[in-house]
Short mmCIF file of C-alpha atoms and ligand atoms in Angstrom, two decimals:
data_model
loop_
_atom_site.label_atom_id
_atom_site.label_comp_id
_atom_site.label_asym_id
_atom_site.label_seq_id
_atom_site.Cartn_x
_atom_site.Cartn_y
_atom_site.Cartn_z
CA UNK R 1 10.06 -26.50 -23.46
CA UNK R 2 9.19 -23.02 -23.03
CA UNK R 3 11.46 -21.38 -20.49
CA UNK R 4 11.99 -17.99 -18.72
CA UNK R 5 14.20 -16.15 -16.05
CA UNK R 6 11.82 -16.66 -13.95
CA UNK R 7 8.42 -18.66 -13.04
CA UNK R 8 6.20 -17.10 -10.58
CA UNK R 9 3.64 -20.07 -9.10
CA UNK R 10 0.41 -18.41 -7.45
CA UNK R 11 -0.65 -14.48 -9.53
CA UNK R 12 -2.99 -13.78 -6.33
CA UNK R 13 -1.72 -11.02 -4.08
CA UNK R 14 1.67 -11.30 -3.34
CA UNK R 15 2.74 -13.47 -6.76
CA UNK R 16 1.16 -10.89 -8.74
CA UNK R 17 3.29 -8.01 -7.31
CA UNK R 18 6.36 -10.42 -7.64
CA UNK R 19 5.48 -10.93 -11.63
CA UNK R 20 5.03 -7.01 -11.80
CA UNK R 21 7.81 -5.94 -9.53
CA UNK R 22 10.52 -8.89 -12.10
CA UNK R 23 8.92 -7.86 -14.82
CA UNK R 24 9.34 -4.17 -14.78
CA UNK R 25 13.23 -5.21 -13.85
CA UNK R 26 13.56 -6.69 -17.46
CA UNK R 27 12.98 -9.88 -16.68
CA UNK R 28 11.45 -12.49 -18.97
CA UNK R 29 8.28 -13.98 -16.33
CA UNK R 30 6.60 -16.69 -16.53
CA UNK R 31 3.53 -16.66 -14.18
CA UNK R 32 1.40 -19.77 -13.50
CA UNK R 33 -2.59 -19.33 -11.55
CA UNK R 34 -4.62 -22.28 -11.15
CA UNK R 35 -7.68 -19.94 -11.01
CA UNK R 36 -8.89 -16.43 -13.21
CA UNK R 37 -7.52 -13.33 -12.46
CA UNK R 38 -8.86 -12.01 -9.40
CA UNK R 39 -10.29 -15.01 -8.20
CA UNK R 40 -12.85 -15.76 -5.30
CA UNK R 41 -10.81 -18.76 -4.01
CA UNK R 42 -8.27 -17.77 -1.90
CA UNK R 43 -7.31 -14.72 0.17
CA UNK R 44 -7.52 -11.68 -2.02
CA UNK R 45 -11.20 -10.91 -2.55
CA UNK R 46 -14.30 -9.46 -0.79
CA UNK R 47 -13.47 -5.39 -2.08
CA UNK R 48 -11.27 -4.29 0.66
CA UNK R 49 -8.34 -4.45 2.92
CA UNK R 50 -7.46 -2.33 5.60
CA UNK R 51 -3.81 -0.60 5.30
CA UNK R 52 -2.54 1.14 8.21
CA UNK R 53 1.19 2.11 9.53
CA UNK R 54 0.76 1.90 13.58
CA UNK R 55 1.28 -1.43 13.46
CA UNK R 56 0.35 -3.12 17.03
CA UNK R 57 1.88 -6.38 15.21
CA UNK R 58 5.25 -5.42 15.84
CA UNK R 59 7.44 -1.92 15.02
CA UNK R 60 9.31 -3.99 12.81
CA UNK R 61 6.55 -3.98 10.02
CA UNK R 62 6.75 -0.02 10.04
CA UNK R 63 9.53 0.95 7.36
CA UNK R 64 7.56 -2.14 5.21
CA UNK R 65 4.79 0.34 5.66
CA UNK R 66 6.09 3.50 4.87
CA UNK R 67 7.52 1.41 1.69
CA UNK R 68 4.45 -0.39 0.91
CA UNK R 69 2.52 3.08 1.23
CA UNK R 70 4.71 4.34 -1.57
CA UNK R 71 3.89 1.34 -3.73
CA UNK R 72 0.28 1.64 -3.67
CA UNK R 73 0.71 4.98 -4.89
CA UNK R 74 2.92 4.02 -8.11
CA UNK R 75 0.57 0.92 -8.89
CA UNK R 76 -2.05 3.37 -8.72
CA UNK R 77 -0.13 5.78 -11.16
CA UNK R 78 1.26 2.66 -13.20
CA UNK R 79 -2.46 1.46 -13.79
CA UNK R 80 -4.56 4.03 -13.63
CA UNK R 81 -6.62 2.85 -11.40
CA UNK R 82 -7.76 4.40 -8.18
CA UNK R 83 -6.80 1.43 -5.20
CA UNK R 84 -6.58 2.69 -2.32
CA UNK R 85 -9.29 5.07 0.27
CA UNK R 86 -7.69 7.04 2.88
CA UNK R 87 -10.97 7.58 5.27
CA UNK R 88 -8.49 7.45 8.49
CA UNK R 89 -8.10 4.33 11.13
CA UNK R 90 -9.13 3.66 14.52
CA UNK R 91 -7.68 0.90 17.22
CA UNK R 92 -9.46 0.64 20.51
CA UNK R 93 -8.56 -1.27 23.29
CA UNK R 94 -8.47 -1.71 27.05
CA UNK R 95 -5.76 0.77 28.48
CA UNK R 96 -3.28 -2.20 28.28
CA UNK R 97 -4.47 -3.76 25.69
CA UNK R 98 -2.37 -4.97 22.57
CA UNK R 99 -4.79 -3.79 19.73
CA UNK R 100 -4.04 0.08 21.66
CA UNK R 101 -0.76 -0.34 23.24
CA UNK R 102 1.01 -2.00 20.00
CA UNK R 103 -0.25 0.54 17.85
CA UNK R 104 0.75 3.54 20.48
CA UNK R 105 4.40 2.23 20.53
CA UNK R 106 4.55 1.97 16.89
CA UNK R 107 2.99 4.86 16.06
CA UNK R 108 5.53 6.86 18.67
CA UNK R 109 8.75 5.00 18.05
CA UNK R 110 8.39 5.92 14.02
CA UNK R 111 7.15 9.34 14.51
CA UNK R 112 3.92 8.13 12.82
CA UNK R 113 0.92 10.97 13.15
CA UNK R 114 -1.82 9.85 15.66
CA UNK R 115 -4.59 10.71 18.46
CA UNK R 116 -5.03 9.27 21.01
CA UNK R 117 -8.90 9.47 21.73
CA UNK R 118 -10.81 8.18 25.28
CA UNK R 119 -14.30 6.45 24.74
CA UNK R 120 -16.30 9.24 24.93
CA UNK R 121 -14.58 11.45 21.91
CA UNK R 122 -14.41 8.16 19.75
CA UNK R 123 -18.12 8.46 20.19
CA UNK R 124 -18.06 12.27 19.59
CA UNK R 125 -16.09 12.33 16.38
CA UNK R 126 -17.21 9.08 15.17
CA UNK R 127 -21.00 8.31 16.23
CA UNK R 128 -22.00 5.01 14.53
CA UNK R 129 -19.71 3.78 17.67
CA UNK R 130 -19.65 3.33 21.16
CA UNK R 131 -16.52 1.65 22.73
CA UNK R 132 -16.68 0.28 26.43
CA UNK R 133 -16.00 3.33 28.25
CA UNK R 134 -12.87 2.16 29.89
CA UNK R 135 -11.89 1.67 26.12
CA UNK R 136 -8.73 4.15 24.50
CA UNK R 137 -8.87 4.69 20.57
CA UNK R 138 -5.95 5.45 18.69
CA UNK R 139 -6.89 7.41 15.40
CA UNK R 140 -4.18 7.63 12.39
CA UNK R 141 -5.58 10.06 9.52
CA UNK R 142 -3.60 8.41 7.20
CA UNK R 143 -5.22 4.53 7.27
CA UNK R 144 -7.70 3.12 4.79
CA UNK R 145 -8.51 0.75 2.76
CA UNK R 146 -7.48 -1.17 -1.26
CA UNK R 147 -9.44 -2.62 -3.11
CA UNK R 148 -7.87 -6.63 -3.48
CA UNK R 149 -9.47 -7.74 -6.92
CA UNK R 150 -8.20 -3.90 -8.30
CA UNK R 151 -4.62 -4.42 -6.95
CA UNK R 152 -4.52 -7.66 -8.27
CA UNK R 153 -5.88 -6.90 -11.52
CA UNK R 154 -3.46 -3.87 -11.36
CA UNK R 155 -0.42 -5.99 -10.83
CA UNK R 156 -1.56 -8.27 -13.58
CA UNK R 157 -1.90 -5.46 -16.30
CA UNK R 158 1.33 -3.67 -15.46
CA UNK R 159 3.53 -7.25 -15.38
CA UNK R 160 1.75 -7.70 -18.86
CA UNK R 161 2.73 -4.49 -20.17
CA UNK R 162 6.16 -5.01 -19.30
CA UNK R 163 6.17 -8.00 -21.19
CA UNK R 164 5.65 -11.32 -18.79
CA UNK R 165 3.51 -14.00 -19.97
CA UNK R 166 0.59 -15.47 -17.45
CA UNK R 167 -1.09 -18.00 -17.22
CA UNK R 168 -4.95 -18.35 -15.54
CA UNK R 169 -6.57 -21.82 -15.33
CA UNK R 170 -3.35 -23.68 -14.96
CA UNK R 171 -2.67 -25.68 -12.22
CA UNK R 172 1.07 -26.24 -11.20
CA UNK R 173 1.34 -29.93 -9.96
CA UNK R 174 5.08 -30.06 -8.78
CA UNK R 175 8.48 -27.89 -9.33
CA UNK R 176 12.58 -29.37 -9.11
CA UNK R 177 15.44 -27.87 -8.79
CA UNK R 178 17.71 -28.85 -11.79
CA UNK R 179 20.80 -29.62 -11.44
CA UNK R 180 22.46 -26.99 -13.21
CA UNK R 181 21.03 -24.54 -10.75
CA UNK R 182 17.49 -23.83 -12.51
CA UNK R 183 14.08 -24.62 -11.94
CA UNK R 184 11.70 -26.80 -13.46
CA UNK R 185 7.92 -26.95 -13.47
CA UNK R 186 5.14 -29.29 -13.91
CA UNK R 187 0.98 -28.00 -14.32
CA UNK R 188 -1.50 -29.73 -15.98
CA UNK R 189 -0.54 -28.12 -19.32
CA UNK R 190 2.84 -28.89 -19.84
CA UNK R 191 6.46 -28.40 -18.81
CA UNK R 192 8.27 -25.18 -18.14
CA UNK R 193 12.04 -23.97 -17.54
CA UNK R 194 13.44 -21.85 -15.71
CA UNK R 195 16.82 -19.70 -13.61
CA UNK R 196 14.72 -19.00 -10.86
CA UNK R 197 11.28 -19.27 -9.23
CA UNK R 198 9.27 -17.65 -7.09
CA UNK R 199 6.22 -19.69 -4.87
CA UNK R 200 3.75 -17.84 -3.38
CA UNK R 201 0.56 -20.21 -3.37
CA UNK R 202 -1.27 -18.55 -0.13
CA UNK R 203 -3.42 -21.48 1.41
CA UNK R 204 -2.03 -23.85 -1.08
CA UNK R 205 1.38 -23.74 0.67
CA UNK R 206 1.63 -27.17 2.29
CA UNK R 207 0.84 -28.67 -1.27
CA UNK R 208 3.64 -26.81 -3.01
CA UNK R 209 6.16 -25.90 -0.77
CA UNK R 210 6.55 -29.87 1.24
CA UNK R 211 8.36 -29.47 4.61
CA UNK R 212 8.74 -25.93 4.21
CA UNK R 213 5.07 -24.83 3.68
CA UNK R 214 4.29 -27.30 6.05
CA UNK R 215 3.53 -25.18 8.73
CA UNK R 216 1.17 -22.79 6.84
CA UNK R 217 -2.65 -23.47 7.83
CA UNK R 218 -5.13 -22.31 5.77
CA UNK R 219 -7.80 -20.84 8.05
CA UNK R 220 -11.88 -20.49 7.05
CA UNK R 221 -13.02 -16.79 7.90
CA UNK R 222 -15.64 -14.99 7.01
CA UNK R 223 -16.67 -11.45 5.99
CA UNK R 224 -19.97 -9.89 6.94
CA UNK R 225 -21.92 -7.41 5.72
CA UNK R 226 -24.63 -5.25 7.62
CA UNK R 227 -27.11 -2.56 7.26
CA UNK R 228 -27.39 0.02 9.98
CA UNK R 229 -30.93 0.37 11.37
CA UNK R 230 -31.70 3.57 10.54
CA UNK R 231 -34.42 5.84 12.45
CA UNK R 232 -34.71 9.47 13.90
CA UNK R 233 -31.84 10.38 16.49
CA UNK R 234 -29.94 7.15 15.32
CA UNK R 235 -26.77 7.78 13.71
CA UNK R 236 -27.21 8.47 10.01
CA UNK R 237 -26.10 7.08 6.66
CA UNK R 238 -23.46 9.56 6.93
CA UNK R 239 -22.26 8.27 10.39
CA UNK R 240 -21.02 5.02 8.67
CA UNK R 241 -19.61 5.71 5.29
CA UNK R 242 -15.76 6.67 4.16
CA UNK R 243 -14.94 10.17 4.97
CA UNK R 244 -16.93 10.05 8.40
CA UNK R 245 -16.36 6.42 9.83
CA UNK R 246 -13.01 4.98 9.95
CA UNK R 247 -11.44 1.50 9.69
CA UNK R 248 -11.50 -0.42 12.79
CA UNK R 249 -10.01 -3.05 14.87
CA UNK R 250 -11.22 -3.41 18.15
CA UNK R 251 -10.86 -5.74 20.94
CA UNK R 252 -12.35 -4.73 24.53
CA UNK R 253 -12.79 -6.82 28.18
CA UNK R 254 -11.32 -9.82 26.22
CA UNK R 255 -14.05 -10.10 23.67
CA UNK R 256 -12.97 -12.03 20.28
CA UNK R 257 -10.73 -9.04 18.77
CA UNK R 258 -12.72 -7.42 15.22
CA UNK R 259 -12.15 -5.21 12.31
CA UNK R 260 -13.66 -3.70 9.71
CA UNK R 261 -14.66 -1.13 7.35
CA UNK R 262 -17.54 2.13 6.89
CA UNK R 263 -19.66 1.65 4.34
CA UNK R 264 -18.05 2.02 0.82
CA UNK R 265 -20.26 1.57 -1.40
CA UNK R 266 -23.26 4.24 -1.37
CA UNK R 267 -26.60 4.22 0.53
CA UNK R 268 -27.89 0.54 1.01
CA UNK R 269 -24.54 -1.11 1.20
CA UNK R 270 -23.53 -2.16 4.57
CA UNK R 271 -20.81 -1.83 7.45
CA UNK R 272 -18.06 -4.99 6.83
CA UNK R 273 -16.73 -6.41 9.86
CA UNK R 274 -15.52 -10.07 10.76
CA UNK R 275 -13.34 -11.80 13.45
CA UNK R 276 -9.73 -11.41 13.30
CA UNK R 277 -9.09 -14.75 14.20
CA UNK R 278 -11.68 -17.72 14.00
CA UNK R 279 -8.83 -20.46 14.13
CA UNK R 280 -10.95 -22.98 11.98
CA UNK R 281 -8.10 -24.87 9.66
CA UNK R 282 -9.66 -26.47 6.53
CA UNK R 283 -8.47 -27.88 3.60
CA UNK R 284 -8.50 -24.82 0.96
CA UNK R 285 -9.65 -27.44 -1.79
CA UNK R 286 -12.93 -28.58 0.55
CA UNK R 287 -13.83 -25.41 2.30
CA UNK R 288 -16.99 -25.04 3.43
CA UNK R 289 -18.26 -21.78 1.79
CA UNK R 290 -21.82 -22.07 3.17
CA UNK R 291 -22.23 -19.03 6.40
CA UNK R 292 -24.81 -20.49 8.82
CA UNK R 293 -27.11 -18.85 10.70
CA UNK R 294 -25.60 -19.07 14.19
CA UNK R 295 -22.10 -17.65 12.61
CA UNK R 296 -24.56 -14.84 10.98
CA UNK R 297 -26.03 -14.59 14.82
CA UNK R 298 -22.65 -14.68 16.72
CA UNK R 299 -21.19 -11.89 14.38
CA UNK R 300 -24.25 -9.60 14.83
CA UNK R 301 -24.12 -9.60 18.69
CA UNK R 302 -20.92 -9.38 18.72
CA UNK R 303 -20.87 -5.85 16.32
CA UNK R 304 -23.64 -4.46 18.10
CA UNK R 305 -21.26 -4.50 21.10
CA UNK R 306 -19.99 -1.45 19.13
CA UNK R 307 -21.69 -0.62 16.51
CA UNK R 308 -25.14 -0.55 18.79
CA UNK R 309 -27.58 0.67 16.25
CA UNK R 310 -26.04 -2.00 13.37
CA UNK R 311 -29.24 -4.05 13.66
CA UNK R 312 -30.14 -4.09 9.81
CA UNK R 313 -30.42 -7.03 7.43
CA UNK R 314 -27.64 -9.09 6.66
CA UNK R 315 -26.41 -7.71 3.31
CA UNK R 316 -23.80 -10.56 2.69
CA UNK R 317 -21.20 -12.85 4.06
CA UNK R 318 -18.48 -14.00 1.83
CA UNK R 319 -15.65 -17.07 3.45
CA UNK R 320 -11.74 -15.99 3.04
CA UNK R 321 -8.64 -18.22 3.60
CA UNK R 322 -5.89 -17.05 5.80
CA UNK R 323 -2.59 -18.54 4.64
CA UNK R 324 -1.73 -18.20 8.93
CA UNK R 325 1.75 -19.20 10.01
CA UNK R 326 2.08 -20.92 13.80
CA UNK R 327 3.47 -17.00 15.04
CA UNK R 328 1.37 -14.84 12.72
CA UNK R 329 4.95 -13.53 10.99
CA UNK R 330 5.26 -13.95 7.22
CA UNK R 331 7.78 -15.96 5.90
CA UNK R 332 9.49 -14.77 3.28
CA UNK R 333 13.13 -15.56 2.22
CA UNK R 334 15.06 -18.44 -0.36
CA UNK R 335 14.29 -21.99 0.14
CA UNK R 336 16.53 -23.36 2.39
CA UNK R 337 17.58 -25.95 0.32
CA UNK R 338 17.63 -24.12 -3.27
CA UNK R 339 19.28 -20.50 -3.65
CA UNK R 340 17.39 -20.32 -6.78
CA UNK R 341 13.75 -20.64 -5.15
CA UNK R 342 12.53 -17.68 -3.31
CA UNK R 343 9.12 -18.67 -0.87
CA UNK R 344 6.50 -15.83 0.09
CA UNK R 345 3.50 -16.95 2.41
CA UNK R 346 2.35 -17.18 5.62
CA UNK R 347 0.60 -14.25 5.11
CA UNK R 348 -2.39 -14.65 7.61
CA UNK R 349 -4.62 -12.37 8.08
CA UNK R 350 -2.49 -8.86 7.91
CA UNK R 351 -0.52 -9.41 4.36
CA UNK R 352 -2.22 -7.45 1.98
CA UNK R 353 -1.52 -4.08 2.98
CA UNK R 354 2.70 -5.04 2.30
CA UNK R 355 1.66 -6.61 -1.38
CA UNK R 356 3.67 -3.66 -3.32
CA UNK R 357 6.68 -4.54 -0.85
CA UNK R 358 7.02 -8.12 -0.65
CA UNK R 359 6.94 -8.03 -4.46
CA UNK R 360 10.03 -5.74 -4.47
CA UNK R 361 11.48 -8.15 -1.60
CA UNK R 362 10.87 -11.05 -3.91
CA UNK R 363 12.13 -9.54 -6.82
CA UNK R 364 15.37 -8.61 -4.79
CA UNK R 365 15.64 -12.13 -3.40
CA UNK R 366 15.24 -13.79 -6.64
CA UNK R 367 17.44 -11.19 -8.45
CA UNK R 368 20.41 -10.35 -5.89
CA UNK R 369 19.69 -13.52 -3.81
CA UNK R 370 19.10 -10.68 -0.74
CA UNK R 371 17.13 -7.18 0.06
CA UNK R 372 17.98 -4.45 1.56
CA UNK R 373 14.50 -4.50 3.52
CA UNK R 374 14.50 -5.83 6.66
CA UNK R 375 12.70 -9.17 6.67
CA UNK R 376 14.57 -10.93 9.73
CA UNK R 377 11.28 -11.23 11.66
CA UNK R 378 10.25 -14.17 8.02
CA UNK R 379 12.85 -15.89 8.42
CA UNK R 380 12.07 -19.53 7.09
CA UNK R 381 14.03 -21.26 10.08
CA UNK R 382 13.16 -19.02 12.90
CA UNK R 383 12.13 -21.75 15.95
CA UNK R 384 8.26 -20.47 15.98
CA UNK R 385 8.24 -22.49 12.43
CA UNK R 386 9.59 -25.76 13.83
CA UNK R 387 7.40 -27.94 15.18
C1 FAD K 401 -11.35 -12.27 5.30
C2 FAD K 401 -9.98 -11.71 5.12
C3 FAD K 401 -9.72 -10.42 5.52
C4 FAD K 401 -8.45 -9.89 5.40
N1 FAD K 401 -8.25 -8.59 5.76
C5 FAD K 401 -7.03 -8.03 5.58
C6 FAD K 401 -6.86 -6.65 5.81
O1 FAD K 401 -7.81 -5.94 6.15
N2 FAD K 401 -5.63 -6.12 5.64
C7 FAD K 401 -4.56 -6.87 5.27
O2 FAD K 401 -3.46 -6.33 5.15
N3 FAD K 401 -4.71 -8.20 5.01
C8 FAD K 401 -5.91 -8.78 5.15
N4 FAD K 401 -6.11 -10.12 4.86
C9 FAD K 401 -4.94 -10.94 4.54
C10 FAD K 401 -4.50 -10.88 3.10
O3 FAD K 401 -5.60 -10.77 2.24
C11 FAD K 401 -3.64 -12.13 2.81
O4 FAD K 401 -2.57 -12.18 3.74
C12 FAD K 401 -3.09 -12.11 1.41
O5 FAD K 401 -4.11 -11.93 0.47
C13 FAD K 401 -2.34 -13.42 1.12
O6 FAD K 401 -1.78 -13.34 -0.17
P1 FAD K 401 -1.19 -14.62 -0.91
O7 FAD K 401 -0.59 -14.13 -2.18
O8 FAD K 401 -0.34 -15.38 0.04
O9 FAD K 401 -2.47 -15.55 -1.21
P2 FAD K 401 -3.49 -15.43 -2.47
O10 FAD K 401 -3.81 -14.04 -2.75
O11 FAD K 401 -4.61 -16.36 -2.19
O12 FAD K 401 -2.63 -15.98 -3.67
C14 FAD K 401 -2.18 -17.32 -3.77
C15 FAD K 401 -2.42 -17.76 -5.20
O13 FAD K 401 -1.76 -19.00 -5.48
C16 FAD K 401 -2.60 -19.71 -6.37
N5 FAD K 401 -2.23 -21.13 -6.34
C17 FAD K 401 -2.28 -21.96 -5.28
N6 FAD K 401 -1.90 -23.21 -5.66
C18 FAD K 401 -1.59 -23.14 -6.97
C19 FAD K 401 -1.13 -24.11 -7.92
N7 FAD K 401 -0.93 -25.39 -7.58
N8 FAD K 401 -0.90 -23.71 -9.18
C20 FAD K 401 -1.09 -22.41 -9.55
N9 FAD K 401 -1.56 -21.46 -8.69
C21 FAD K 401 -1.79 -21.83 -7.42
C22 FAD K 401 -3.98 -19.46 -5.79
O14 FAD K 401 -5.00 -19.79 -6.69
C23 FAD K 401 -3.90 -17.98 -5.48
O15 FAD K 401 -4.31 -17.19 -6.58
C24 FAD K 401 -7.38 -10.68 4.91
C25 FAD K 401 -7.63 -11.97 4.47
C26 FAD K 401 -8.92 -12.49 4.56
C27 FAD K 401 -9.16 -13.88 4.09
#
């Protein structure tokens, strides 16, 4: 049987930066993907991810940031590829509004840089939009965007450099806990051993994680691409691309809150935006991947609340899974019944910009059995979990 210090089930986002982050410890990995590297299945795909540090989620995600923020930069170095686009973020919102308010307190209880900007100068500075004008922006230089199919290609090269053997096309079908205080490990392939394991299966997580995945849903969302109308006195290419037009998240007079991206991708590519939260659970093994038209319709209306001259084709529109727990907090710690099992999911919507720090937190959990990074808010028996 072919054993290792550790398995890692799941090399998407976060078990990829957990194979990379053991690996480059000196461990001997074992990584195990039902799908190809950089896969089109679950949550990691569709060419970017917004990363930002005034987190309206809660000020406890802010030193994750600032860490994560220094990850990206040595996966970059590590790789030698180039992740991540700093074209600056904005979050607009009613006056009281959480999108605005969350990110203000963040942004002032960490010292982070930020603007705060009324309606009419988030129009001035940034002219493919027009907020509501009782709307407030606030504008942090130093958001962006990676790349998810680059990071996660990243992670894979570097764990493989540093020595850990993965695995694409198998499927794991169970894990135990030994007796003797291992792990072992079941895919369609064959049987593997191991001290320790780490499960990070994103949608997958009520399959392989029982009782304690159970309350992961695996949400249907999609991602929408489209071109600006462009004509003489309209905003121009220019308007909507990185280095002019920011990320955004915006959610005004209680419309359906949205985010999304400037064009990235050169003249002819098109604006990305989608809902934040849709709330449709599937099953991540039958999900519908088909857009219809009145989704296509619903989307459009609702961009051209702020992006009013957005009125192009539809370029694409691409279905996601968010891995969403019942609170929206990940949940990240050991497995409540075995030490030597460390769980990271729950991820929802908002994960990817923390992948280069939950793989250090899961290579500190599975290593040292704790972190030094604060990760009380994932607990795996906080109440929100229980049904
Ligand atoms: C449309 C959309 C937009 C998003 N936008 C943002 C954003 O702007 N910013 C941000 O920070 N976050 C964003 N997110 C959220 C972020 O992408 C996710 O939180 C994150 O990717 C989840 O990572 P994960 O590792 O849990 O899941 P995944 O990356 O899906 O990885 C799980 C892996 O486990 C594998 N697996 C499952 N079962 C098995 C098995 N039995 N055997 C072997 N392998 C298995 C899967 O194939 C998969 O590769 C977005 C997500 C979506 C869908």
């Amino acid at each position: 049987m072919l054993s290792a210090d550790v398995i890692v089930i799941g090399l998407g986002s976060m078990g990829g930066a957990a194979a990379n982050a053991l690996a480059q410890r000196g461990l001997s990995v074992l990584g195990l993907e039902r799908f190809w590297p950089s896969h089109d299945r679950g949550s990691a795909h569709g060419g970017t991810r917004i990363i930002r540090q005034s987190y309206y989620e809660g000020v406890e995600y802010v030193p994750l940031l600032l860490r994560a923020y220094e990850g990206w930069r040595r996966l970059e170095e590590q790789s030698e590829q180039k992740i991540v686009t700093l074209t600056g973020g904005i979050y607009i919102g009613d006056p009281e509004e959480e999108t605005f308010t969350g990110a203000l307190r963040s942004a002032r209880q960490w010292n982070l840089p930020h603007e705060v900007l009324s309606s009419a100068e988030i129009t001035g500075r940034f002219p493919a939009m027009r907020p509501a004008e009782s709307a407030l922006g606030l504008f942090e230089a130093n958001a962006g965007f990676v790349n998810p199919e680059r990071t996660t290609a990243a992670n894979i090269q570097v764990a493989t450099q540093h020595g850990a053997r993965l695995h694409f096309g198998e499927a794991v079908r169970s894990w135990t806990a030994t007796r003797g205080g291992g792990v072992e490990v079941v895919t369609d392939h064959g049987t593997y051993g191991a001290d320790r394991l780490v499960v990070a299966p994103g949608a997958w997580s009520a399959q392989l994680l029982g009782e304690v995945g159970a309350p992961v849903a695996s949400e249907r969302q999609v991602m929408y691409w489209f071109e600006p109308g462009y004509s003489p006195g309209r905003p121009a290419f220019e308007d909507y691309a990185v280095g002019r037009q920011p990320v955004f998240i915006e959610r005004t007079n209680g419309n359906d809150q949205v985010y999304g991206f400037p064009i990235a991708d050169g003249p002819g590519g098109g604006i990305k935006i989608g809902f934040f939260h849709e709330e449709r659970p599937t099953d991540p093994d039958a999900i519908d991947r088909e857009v219809l038209p009145f989704e296509v319709a619903r989307m459009q209306s609702r961009a051209l609340e702020l992006f009013p001259h957005l009125t192009g084709r539809l370029i694409d529109a691409k279905t996601c899974l968010y891995p969403s727990s019942p609170d929206d907090h990940f949940m990240i710690g050991l497995h409540p019944e075995h030490s030597q099992v460390t769980v990271a999911t729950g991820f929802g919507g908002h994960g990817f910009k923390f992948v280069p720090v939950v793989g250090e937190i899961a290579a500190d959990l599975s290593t040292r059995g704790r972190t030094d990074l604060s990760i009380d808010l994932f607990a795996l028996d906080r109440p929100a979990l229980q049904d």
